[in-house]
Amino acid sequence: RGHSHGRAVPAAVDAVVMRLLERVFRRVGAELPSLSPLLFGDGTTLASLHATGALTWASREPGINVYTPGGEFAPHTDGHTLTVLMPLTSSKDASGGGTGFWSEDSRGHRVEPPTTVLKPGAGACILFSGHVTHSGVAVESGERVVLVASVSARPRAGASRVTSQN
């Protein structure tokens, strides 16, 4: 499951990544109890979805992205319900870098720089909708390492999908 630079990580690293995400999901439930029901339905928590294997992950995620000088990730959306981004290195370990976000009313990433750039410290988490345009801002010096996991809930067996008809 876990990946670094698009390659699967060793099983021991994957196990650590899964334990980290388990802790993040439990903390989200404790600190933001209304988030999971809002995103995934009543009575559902990220921790319970994770524990029961009911989450789907973006391709090559969870992943560990390593940014060295000049390293960046082009503006994009993840397309999943929720993205969790956790720096694994201190913000002092690199100059530049960070995660750039564009506001809904911006003219877009091809025209404007990010509306805001966040550079939280190691172990802090940024949670955001996978439909928000964001990027990995270029690192100028040093190294930035982040854990990223974009998740959605697997459709429940027997659940019907509502589609609009024009």
mmCIF file of C-alpha atoms in Angstrom:
data_model
loop_
_atom_site.group_PDB
_atom_site.id
_atom_site.type_symbol
_atom_site.label_atom_id
_atom_site.label_comp_id
_atom_site.label_asym_id
_atom_site.label_seq_id
_atom_site.Cartn_x
_atom_site.Cartn_y
_atom_site.Cartn_z
ATOM 1 C CA ARG A 1 0.000 0.000 0.000
ATOM 2 C CA GLY A 2 2.570 2.611 1.044
ATOM 3 C CA HIS A 3 4.691 4.172 -1.695
ATOM 4 C CA SER A 4 7.715 6.426 -2.032
ATOM 5 C CA HIS A 5 8.502 7.986 -5.395
ATOM 6 C CA GLY A 6 5.868 5.704 -6.923
ATOM 7 C CA ARG A 7 7.557 2.523 -5.638
ATOM 8 C CA ALA A 8 6.110 0.289 -2.939
ATOM 9 C CA VAL A 9 7.857 0.719 0.404
ATOM 10 C CA PRO A 10 9.090 -2.222 2.505
ATOM 11 C CA ALA A 11 6.425 -3.958 4.630
ATOM 12 C CA ALA A 12 7.888 -2.554 7.868
ATOM 13 C CA VAL A 13 7.586 1.028 6.548
ATOM 14 C CA ASP A 14 4.061 0.327 5.315
ATOM 15 C CA ALA A 15 3.115 -0.917 8.793
ATOM 16 C CA VAL A 16 4.441 2.302 10.372
ATOM 17 C CA VAL A 17 2.535 4.409 7.821
ATOM 18 C CA MET A 18 -0.691 2.531 8.577
ATOM 19 C CA ARG A 19 -0.182 3.008 12.345
ATOM 20 C CA LEU A 20 0.444 6.728 11.810
ATOM 21 C CA LEU A 21 -2.740 7.052 9.778
ATOM 22 C CA GLU A 22 -4.682 5.076 12.388
ATOM 23 C CA ARG A 23 -3.535 7.610 15.013
ATOM 24 C CA VAL A 24 -4.394 10.527 12.728
ATOM 25 C CA PHE A 25 -7.869 9.135 12.044
ATOM 26 C CA ARG A 26 -8.542 8.584 15.773
ATOM 27 C CA ARG A 27 -7.329 12.110 16.537
ATOM 28 C CA VAL A 28 -9.555 13.574 13.813
ATOM 29 C CA GLY A 29 -12.504 11.765 15.411
ATOM 30 C CA ALA A 30 -11.651 13.200 18.820
ATOM 31 C CA GLU A 31 -10.811 16.758 17.720
ATOM 32 C CA LEU A 32 -13.292 17.144 14.847
ATOM 33 C CA PRO A 33 -16.145 14.745 15.718
ATOM 34 C CA SER A 34 -18.540 16.217 13.148
ATOM 35 C CA LEU A 35 -16.137 15.800 10.191
ATOM 36 C CA SER A 36 -16.441 12.062 9.511
ATOM 37 C CA PRO A 37 -20.270 11.943 9.699
ATOM 38 C CA LEU A 38 -20.421 14.984 7.438
ATOM 39 C CA LEU A 39 -18.131 13.387 4.847
ATOM 40 C CA PHE A 40 -18.991 9.687 5.170
ATOM 41 C CA GLY A 41 -22.419 9.424 6.839
ATOM 42 C CA ASP A 42 -23.854 9.175 10.338
ATOM 43 C CA GLY A 43 -22.222 6.741 12.729
ATOM 44 C CA THR A 44 -19.105 6.525 10.594
ATOM 45 C CA THR A 45 -15.620 7.547 11.645
ATOM 46 C CA LEU A 46 -12.388 7.602 9.704
ATOM 47 C CA ALA A 47 -10.916 5.282 12.318
ATOM 48 C CA SER A 48 -13.720 2.714 11.876
ATOM 49 C CA LEU A 49 -13.526 2.912 8.075
ATOM 50 C CA HIS A 50 -9.767 2.387 8.250
ATOM 51 C CA ALA A 51 -10.034 -0.480 10.759
ATOM 52 C CA THR A 52 -12.567 -2.342 8.605
ATOM 53 C CA GLY A 53 -10.760 -1.815 5.294
ATOM 54 C CA ALA A 54 -13.587 0.389 4.033
ATOM 55 C CA LEU A 55 -11.355 3.178 2.687
ATOM 56 C CA THR A 56 -10.150 3.465 -0.874
ATOM 57 C CA TRP A 57 -6.831 5.186 -1.484
ATOM 58 C CA ALA A 58 -5.594 7.309 -4.354
ATOM 59 C CA SER A 59 -3.201 5.523 -6.699
ATOM 60 C CA ARG A 60 0.241 5.030 -5.120
ATOM 61 C CA GLU A 61 -1.027 6.180 -1.727
ATOM 62 C CA PRO A 62 -0.555 6.365 1.089
ATOM 63 C CA GLY A 63 2.729 7.749 -0.100
ATOM 64 C CA ILE A 64 5.890 9.363 1.136
ATOM 65 C CA ASN A 65 6.977 12.257 -1.046
ATOM 66 C CA VAL A 66 10.601 13.387 -0.767
ATOM 67 C CA TYR A 67 11.378 16.864 -2.116
ATOM 68 C CA THR A 68 14.990 17.946 -2.688
ATOM 69 C CA PRO A 69 16.148 21.282 -4.182
ATOM 70 C CA GLY A 70 13.990 22.075 -7.211
ATOM 71 C CA GLY A 71 11.525 19.332 -6.253
ATOM 72 C CA GLU A 72 7.872 20.255 -6.536
ATOM 73 C CA PHE A 73 4.490 18.713 -7.302
ATOM 74 C CA ALA A 74 2.429 20.462 -9.989
ATOM 75 C CA PRO A 75 -0.970 21.945 -9.072
ATOM 76 C CA HIS A 76 -3.689 19.286 -9.061
ATOM 77 C CA THR A 77 -6.731 17.926 -7.268
ATOM 78 C CA ASP A 78 -6.766 14.472 -5.697
ATOM 79 C CA GLY A 79 -10.405 13.678 -6.474
ATOM 80 C CA HIS A 80 -11.003 11.855 -3.178
ATOM 81 C CA THR A 81 -13.190 12.858 -0.248
ATOM 82 C CA LEU A 82 -10.342 13.806 2.066
ATOM 83 C CA THR A 83 -6.587 14.298 1.795
ATOM 84 C CA VAL A 84 -4.291 13.995 4.807
ATOM 85 C CA LEU A 85 -0.841 15.548 4.476
ATOM 86 C CA MET A 86 1.692 15.159 7.295
ATOM 87 C CA PRO A 87 5.219 16.589 7.097
ATOM 88 C CA LEU A 88 7.778 14.103 8.408
ATOM 89 C CA THR A 89 10.616 16.633 8.497
ATOM 90 C CA SER A 90 10.839 19.949 10.297
ATOM 91 C CA SER A 91 9.999 23.108 8.376
ATOM 92 C CA LYS A 92 13.574 24.157 9.282
ATOM 93 C CA ASP A 93 15.005 21.241 7.233
ATOM 94 C CA ALA A 94 14.226 22.994 3.939
ATOM 95 C CA SER A 95 13.833 26.495 2.611
ATOM 96 C CA GLY A 96 11.010 27.080 0.203
ATOM 97 C CA GLY A 97 8.597 24.212 -0.147
ATOM 98 C CA GLY A 98 5.243 23.841 1.529
ATOM 99 C CA THR A 99 1.787 23.069 0.230
ATOM 100 C CA GLY A 100 0.184 25.750 -1.924
ATOM 101 C CA PHE A 101 -3.583 26.202 -2.142
ATOM 102 C CA TRP A 102 -5.735 28.217 -4.511
ATOM 103 C CA SER A 103 -8.966 29.807 -3.307
ATOM 104 C CA GLU A 104 -12.202 29.059 -5.133
ATOM 105 C CA ASP A 105 -12.355 32.629 -6.423
ATOM 106 C CA SER A 106 -8.803 32.687 -7.795
ATOM 107 C CA ARG A 107 -8.250 32.820 -11.539
ATOM 108 C CA GLY A 108 -6.470 29.483 -11.301
ATOM 109 C CA HIS A 109 -3.014 28.000 -10.974
ATOM 110 C CA ARG A 110 -2.073 28.790 -14.568
ATOM 111 C CA VAL A 111 -2.613 32.495 -13.916
ATOM 112 C CA GLU A 112 -1.938 33.138 -10.236
ATOM 113 C CA PRO A 113 0.449 31.832 -7.585
ATOM 114 C CA PRO A 114 -1.132 29.972 -4.662
ATOM 115 C CA THR A 115 -3.474 32.006 -2.480
ATOM 116 C CA THR A 116 -1.715 30.570 0.559
ATOM 117 C CA VAL A 117 1.225 28.272 1.281
ATOM 118 C CA LEU A 118 1.243 26.184 4.455
ATOM 119 C CA LYS A 119 4.442 24.807 6.003
ATOM 120 C CA PRO A 120 3.430 23.015 9.195
ATOM 121 C CA GLY A 121 6.003 21.341 11.397
ATOM 122 C CA ALA A 122 6.797 17.640 11.488
ATOM 123 C CA GLY A 123 3.871 15.552 12.707
ATOM 124 C CA ALA A 124 1.234 18.235 12.180
ATOM 125 C CA CYS A 125 -1.523 17.399 9.709
ATOM 126 C CA ILE A 126 -3.269 19.333 7.016
ATOM 127 C CA LEU A 127 -6.719 17.957 6.133
ATOM 128 C CA PHE A 128 -8.483 19.180 3.022
ATOM 129 C CA SER A 129 -10.996 18.176 0.417
ATOM 130 C CA GLY A 130 -9.486 16.255 -2.463
ATOM 131 C CA HIS A 131 -11.323 18.657 -4.760
ATOM 132 C CA VAL A 132 -9.213 21.655 -3.700
ATOM 133 C CA THR A 133 -6.435 22.670 -6.101
ATOM 134 C CA HIS A 134 -3.082 22.379 -4.353
ATOM 135 C CA SER A 135 0.595 21.824 -5.109
ATOM 136 C CA GLY A 136 3.913 20.924 -3.574
ATOM 137 C CA VAL A 137 5.816 24.218 -3.751
ATOM 138 C CA ALA A 138 9.425 23.948 -4.975
ATOM 139 C CA VAL A 139 12.054 23.336 -2.325
ATOM 140 C CA GLU A 140 14.964 25.789 -2.619
ATOM 141 C CA SER A 141 17.424 23.974 -0.336
ATOM 142 C CA GLY A 142 17.408 21.071 2.071
ATOM 143 C CA GLU A 143 14.881 18.259 2.049
ATOM 144 C CA ARG A 144 11.138 18.097 2.722
ATOM 145 C CA VAL A 145 9.475 14.733 3.358
ATOM 146 C CA VAL A 146 5.682 14.370 3.629
ATOM 147 C CA LEU A 147 3.226 11.548 4.128
ATOM 148 C CA VAL A 148 0.160 11.934 1.943
ATOM 149 C CA ALA A 149 -3.019 9.875 1.897
ATOM 150 C CA SER A 150 -6.121 10.704 -0.131
ATOM 151 C CA VAL A 151 -9.127 8.621 0.892
ATOM 152 C CA SER A 152 -12.753 7.955 0.096
ATOM 153 C CA ALA A 153 -15.157 5.427 1.588
ATOM 154 C CA ARG A 154 -15.820 2.277 -0.408
ATOM 155 C CA PRO A 155 -19.435 2.138 -1.578
ATOM 156 C CA ARG A 156 -21.488 0.057 0.829
ATOM 157 C CA ALA A 157 -22.876 -3.212 -0.482
ATOM 158 C CA GLY A 158 -26.418 -2.691 -1.706
ATOM 159 C CA ALA A 159 -26.144 1.094 -1.611
ATOM 160 C CA SER A 160 -27.791 2.758 -4.532
ATOM 161 C CA ARG A 161 -26.303 5.717 -6.316
ATOM 162 C CA VAL A 162 -28.474 8.671 -7.142
ATOM 163 C CA THR A 163 -27.796 10.177 -10.526
ATOM 164 C CA SER A 164 -29.233 13.304 -12.006
ATOM 165 C CA GLN A 165 -31.129 13.102 -15.219
ATOM 166 C CA ASN A 166 -31.393 16.016 -17.589
#
